[in-house]
Amino acid sequence: MLCLGIESTAHTIGIGICQLKKGKIAVLSNAAHAYRPPKGQGIIPRLAAQHHVDHFGQLLRDALLKANLSLEQIDLFAFSRGPGIGQCLRVSCAAAKFLASYFGKPILGINHCHAHLEISKGLLGMKDPLFVYVSGANTQLIIENKGKPRFLVLGETLDMGLGNMFDSFAREAGLKVPHGSEVARLAQKGKFFLLPYTVKGMNFAFAGLLTSALKARQSHRLEDVCRALLETSFAEICEAAERALCLYSKKEVVVCGGVAQNERFCQMLSSMCKLHNARLGVVEPQYNADNGAMIAYTALSEWQKGKREKLSLLMPDGYWRIDQVN
Ligand code: FE2
């Protein structure tokens, strides 16, 4: 069975194709293109959505060519139904509905966060991990539940996502994009100093840390502020993750989402996991960035479990939390 998945929750439009064969899911192609806002600006929803529409045709051709398939051969269409930016979400929803109705094929709406977890767990061969999900908008500690809801959020940011904090800091500091990589690059040359540290149970917060880091620029080198910002925020998540790991007796940790590409963060999590004899896993960067393959992968996994949806009832949901996934 072949599934074509479309991702467009925020800055990236992605189209991926996966195949389900003898109970196993393989990625056949994964094409993506990211909208880059002008320097000093965040995502402008109208322009990001326009970018996704403009790049859709080429990405569709790229994904089909790489998988050596034609559209007629696709058995299932899937799209990222949420959470995300309303105008961006409408692009993948409209495109998947058009393709499914034109070819008379089934369609599934996939939760973006679920897709990050599912492809990581599947490709890494993990059984029952603690998920450390760190991206621009989302920063959560998640486990799978036996009953309902399917996913439990054990801890999460009380204000902004980790990636968005780095973005906001980098924009104010006039850094180049991609912001996360630039903050990480500067941090390697910096010296650590103390910044406010907020962990409440298994939750964490970053808004106060961001304000303090911006103020600290008046008295510290930029490299030192980047180092302190990274170390402090990563330590907050590691502390909460360690508590979750011990309380739920997990032996596996999956780190996923855009910020999972940060080497220093993986190093810190790895040290924590070693102390508890837990296995840490992280997939290759193309699957931690927003991508269409994870949508197709999750749709096939859900299809195998018997999930079916009616095209006319599927609408984008910008606020669809992972603990609302059925
Ligand atoms: Fe994402």
XYZ file of C-alpha atoms and ligand atoms in Angstrom:
327
model
C 0.000 0.000 0.000
C 1.349 3.447 -0.966
C 0.600 6.683 0.887
C 1.403 10.263 -0.110
C 1.624 12.621 2.882
C 1.536 16.414 2.786
C 2.932 18.607 5.559
C 2.274 22.367 5.817
C 1.731 23.311 9.466
C 4.185 26.246 9.534
C 7.240 27.316 7.494
C 7.722 24.099 5.494
C 5.785 22.475 2.687
C 6.725 18.805 2.445
C 5.538 15.878 0.351
C 6.613 12.342 1.223
C 5.696 8.872 -0.012
C 5.790 5.741 2.156
C 5.018 2.111 1.439
C 3.410 -0.459 3.736
C 4.578 -3.954 2.837
C 4.240 -7.095 4.986
C 3.483 -4.983 8.069
C 6.582 -2.772 7.647
C 6.638 0.869 6.551
C 9.432 2.210 4.333
C 10.083 5.801 3.234
C 10.315 6.026 -0.576
C 10.737 9.793 -0.946
C 10.706 12.981 1.073
C 10.714 16.357 -0.705
C 10.494 19.659 1.199
C 10.974 23.402 0.842
C 11.026 25.972 3.655
C 9.701 29.527 3.622
C 12.283 31.956 4.948
C 10.889 35.258 6.288
C 12.851 38.447 5.616
C 15.611 39.186 8.181
C 14.215 40.375 11.499
C 10.697 39.046 10.865
C 8.811 35.966 12.025
C 6.526 33.812 9.866
C 3.913 35.913 8.057
C 1.038 33.402 7.655
C -0.286 34.796 4.361
C 3.175 34.734 2.739
C 4.062 31.293 4.137
C 0.808 29.841 2.753
C 1.519 31.480 -0.610
C 5.006 29.918 -0.577
C 3.492 26.465 0.054
C 1.051 26.838 -2.839
C 3.791 28.069 -5.188
C 6.142 25.142 -4.402
C 3.522 22.385 -4.274
C 3.672 21.305 -7.941
C 7.467 20.983 -8.083
C 7.632 19.070 -4.784
C 4.898 16.697 -5.942
C 6.879 15.970 -9.113
C 10.113 15.520 -7.072
C 8.477 13.123 -4.586
C 6.869 10.990 -7.318
C 10.044 10.937 -9.434
C 12.237 9.852 -6.495
C 9.753 7.085 -5.601
C 9.403 6.150 -9.279
C 5.615 6.336 -9.066
C 2.706 8.095 -10.732
C -0.165 9.741 -8.818
C -2.588 7.040 -10.011
C -0.577 4.431 -8.060
C -1.096 6.151 -4.674
C -3.600 4.240 -2.492
C -4.007 6.718 0.370
C -3.604 10.488 0.741
C -2.777 12.136 4.084
C -2.190 15.654 5.359
C -1.115 17.446 8.531
C -4.457 18.483 10.062
C -2.890 20.378 12.989
C -1.654 21.901 15.215
C -0.243 24.827 13.279
C -0.895 28.118 11.524
C -4.420 28.281 10.050
C -3.545 29.660 6.616
C -0.667 27.183 6.183
C -2.765 24.209 7.341
C -5.371 24.960 4.686
C -2.834 24.302 1.907
C -2.153 20.629 2.760
C -5.821 20.045 3.632
C -7.072 21.425 0.310
C -4.374 19.640 -1.706
C -4.973 16.232 -0.075
C -8.756 16.582 -0.403
C -8.405 17.487 -4.076
C -6.121 14.519 -4.808
C -8.201 12.019 -2.790
C -11.490 13.094 -4.353
C -10.083 13.315 -7.902
C -8.561 9.820 -7.749
C -11.348 8.367 -5.600
C -8.905 7.275 -2.844
C -9.204 7.382 0.963
C -7.792 10.240 3.044
C -6.536 10.638 6.631
C -5.857 13.841 8.629
C -2.746 13.393 10.792
C -1.644 15.182 13.965
C 1.723 16.826 13.272
C 3.168 16.039 16.734
C 2.000 12.420 16.518
C 3.787 12.167 13.152
C 7.126 13.333 14.649
C 6.786 10.676 17.378
C 5.581 7.868 15.118
C 8.296 8.083 12.452
C 11.031 8.406 15.093
C 9.770 5.429 17.083
C 9.313 3.335 13.923
C 12.644 4.116 12.248
C 14.570 3.703 15.520
C 12.804 0.441 16.384
C 11.802 1.705 19.846
C 9.119 -0.146 21.833
C 7.799 2.135 24.579
C 9.942 5.265 24.886
C 9.706 8.573 26.685
C 9.407 11.143 23.892
C 11.278 14.420 24.324
C 9.579 16.517 21.653
C 11.369 19.808 21.036
C 10.425 22.068 18.137
C 9.596 25.699 17.402
C 6.095 25.767 18.799
C 6.035 22.541 20.862
C 8.171 21.415 23.762
C 6.718 18.395 25.552
C 7.550 15.170 27.405
C 5.158 12.486 26.158
C 4.482 8.781 26.712
C 2.037 6.402 25.070
C -0.883 5.346 27.212
C -2.619 1.954 27.277
C -6.103 3.495 27.458
C -7.546 6.861 26.484
C -6.083 9.339 25.724
C -3.534 7.512 23.558
C -0.770 9.932 24.565
C -0.050 11.484 27.945
C 1.765 14.807 28.179
C 3.856 14.451 31.357
C 5.448 17.879 31.126
C 5.546 20.812 28.764
C 6.524 24.423 28.347
C 4.275 26.762 30.284
C 4.816 29.605 27.822
C 6.781 29.399 24.549
C 8.323 26.526 22.579
C 12.098 26.081 22.779
C 12.681 26.752 19.064
C 10.544 29.887 19.133
C 12.593 31.183 22.052
C 15.832 30.735 20.055
C 14.134 32.403 17.067
C 12.995 35.398 19.123
C 16.439 35.801 20.683
C 18.230 35.485 17.332
C 15.915 38.004 15.639
C 16.490 40.574 18.412
C 20.246 39.939 18.180
C 20.179 40.376 14.382
C 21.488 36.848 13.669
C 21.260 35.008 10.360
C 18.790 32.212 9.601
C 18.494 29.380 10.402
C 18.386 30.926 13.839
C 18.772 27.743 15.915
C 21.971 26.730 14.110
C 23.409 30.232 14.405
C 22.760 30.410 18.179
C 24.321 26.926 18.517
C 27.369 27.931 16.436
C 28.026 31.039 18.557
C 27.424 29.115 21.798
C 30.384 26.830 21.013
C 32.710 29.845 21.395
C 31.009 31.192 24.520
C 31.430 30.872 28.296
C 28.559 29.846 30.551
C 27.086 32.194 33.176
C 23.949 31.840 35.258
C 20.547 32.815 33.872
C 17.108 32.262 35.500
C 16.166 28.581 35.551
C 12.493 27.556 35.761
C 11.355 23.954 36.268
C 8.026 23.295 37.956
C 7.465 19.579 38.514
C 7.864 18.201 35.013
C 6.977 21.500 33.331
C 9.415 24.200 32.273
C 9.238 27.843 31.128
C 11.322 30.008 28.817
C 9.803 33.519 28.585
C 11.677 34.854 31.649
C 14.875 33.216 30.433
C 14.505 34.924 27.048
C 13.988 38.362 28.642
C 17.031 37.853 30.890
C 19.177 36.701 27.969
C 18.220 39.784 25.943
C 19.039 42.057 28.915
C 22.341 40.214 29.474
C 23.520 41.294 26.022
C 24.266 44.735 27.530
C 26.885 43.257 29.869
C 28.065 40.017 28.188
C 29.501 38.946 24.835
C 26.927 37.565 22.402
C 28.720 34.177 22.324
C 28.493 33.922 26.129
C 24.762 34.772 26.133
C 24.126 32.116 23.443
C 26.026 29.534 25.526
C 24.150 30.410 28.722
C 20.795 30.418 26.915
C 21.369 26.995 25.357
C 22.796 25.334 28.467
C 20.087 26.702 30.760
C 17.125 25.802 28.557
C 18.510 22.354 27.699
C 19.241 21.656 31.378
C 15.618 22.518 32.262
C 14.313 19.939 29.788
C 16.908 17.337 30.818
C 15.941 17.709 34.489
C 12.235 17.269 33.734
C 12.966 14.386 31.324
C 15.053 12.613 33.979
C 12.184 12.906 36.450
C 9.749 11.505 33.871
C 12.117 8.655 32.981
C 12.469 7.578 36.615
C 8.804 8.005 37.560
C 7.567 5.929 34.615
C 10.476 3.417 34.635
C 11.230 3.888 30.937
C 14.314 2.373 29.349
C 14.121 4.219 26.033
C 14.175 7.930 25.161
C 13.371 9.373 21.735
C 14.295 12.987 21.092
C 12.419 14.432 18.118
C 11.326 17.706 16.476
C 13.425 20.469 14.906
C 15.583 21.185 17.996
C 16.514 17.476 18.223
C 19.084 18.335 15.536
C 21.116 20.227 18.166
C 24.238 18.198 19.016
C 24.748 19.672 22.478
C 21.176 18.857 23.501
C 21.577 15.231 22.368
C 24.885 15.057 24.262
C 23.228 16.270 27.487
C 20.319 13.852 27.097
C 22.747 11.039 26.332
C 24.647 11.659 29.611
C 21.373 11.602 31.529
C 20.251 8.394 29.798
C 23.576 6.661 30.567
C 23.034 7.292 34.289
C 19.754 5.375 34.070
C 20.810 2.671 31.558
C 18.314 4.017 29.054
C 18.751 3.955 25.260
C 18.595 7.355 23.522
C 17.497 7.546 19.884
C 17.354 10.336 17.331
C 16.471 9.988 13.642
C 18.353 11.692 10.827
C 17.714 15.464 10.419
C 15.357 15.228 7.406
C 12.789 13.434 9.631
C 13.191 15.831 12.564
C 12.599 18.861 10.372
C 8.948 19.227 9.296
C 8.432 16.771 6.435
C 5.817 14.934 4.407
C 7.285 11.457 4.945
C 6.302 11.519 8.627
C 2.701 12.297 7.642
C 2.596 9.395 5.158
C 4.368 7.089 7.643
C 1.870 7.853 10.424
C -1.110 7.585 8.065
C -0.053 4.047 7.048
C 0.470 3.094 10.694
C -3.014 4.434 11.530
C -4.552 2.738 8.474
C -3.087 -0.582 9.658
C -4.795 -0.027 13.026
C -8.117 0.412 11.192
C -8.468 4.195 11.165
C -10.825 5.507 8.445
C -12.056 9.097 7.961
C -14.697 10.836 5.882
C -13.297 13.455 3.499
C -16.126 15.947 3.986
C -15.680 15.932 7.792
C -11.938 16.623 7.748
C -11.046 20.214 8.632
C -7.746 21.770 9.806
C -7.419 22.216 13.567
C -4.743 24.711 14.573
C -5.006 23.808 18.274
C -5.121 19.979 18.058
C -3.032 18.772 21.006
C -1.391 15.356 20.987
C -3.378 14.298 24.062
C -6.558 14.823 21.992
C -5.494 12.260 19.350
C -7.817 9.242 19.281
Fe 7.371 19.937 13.535
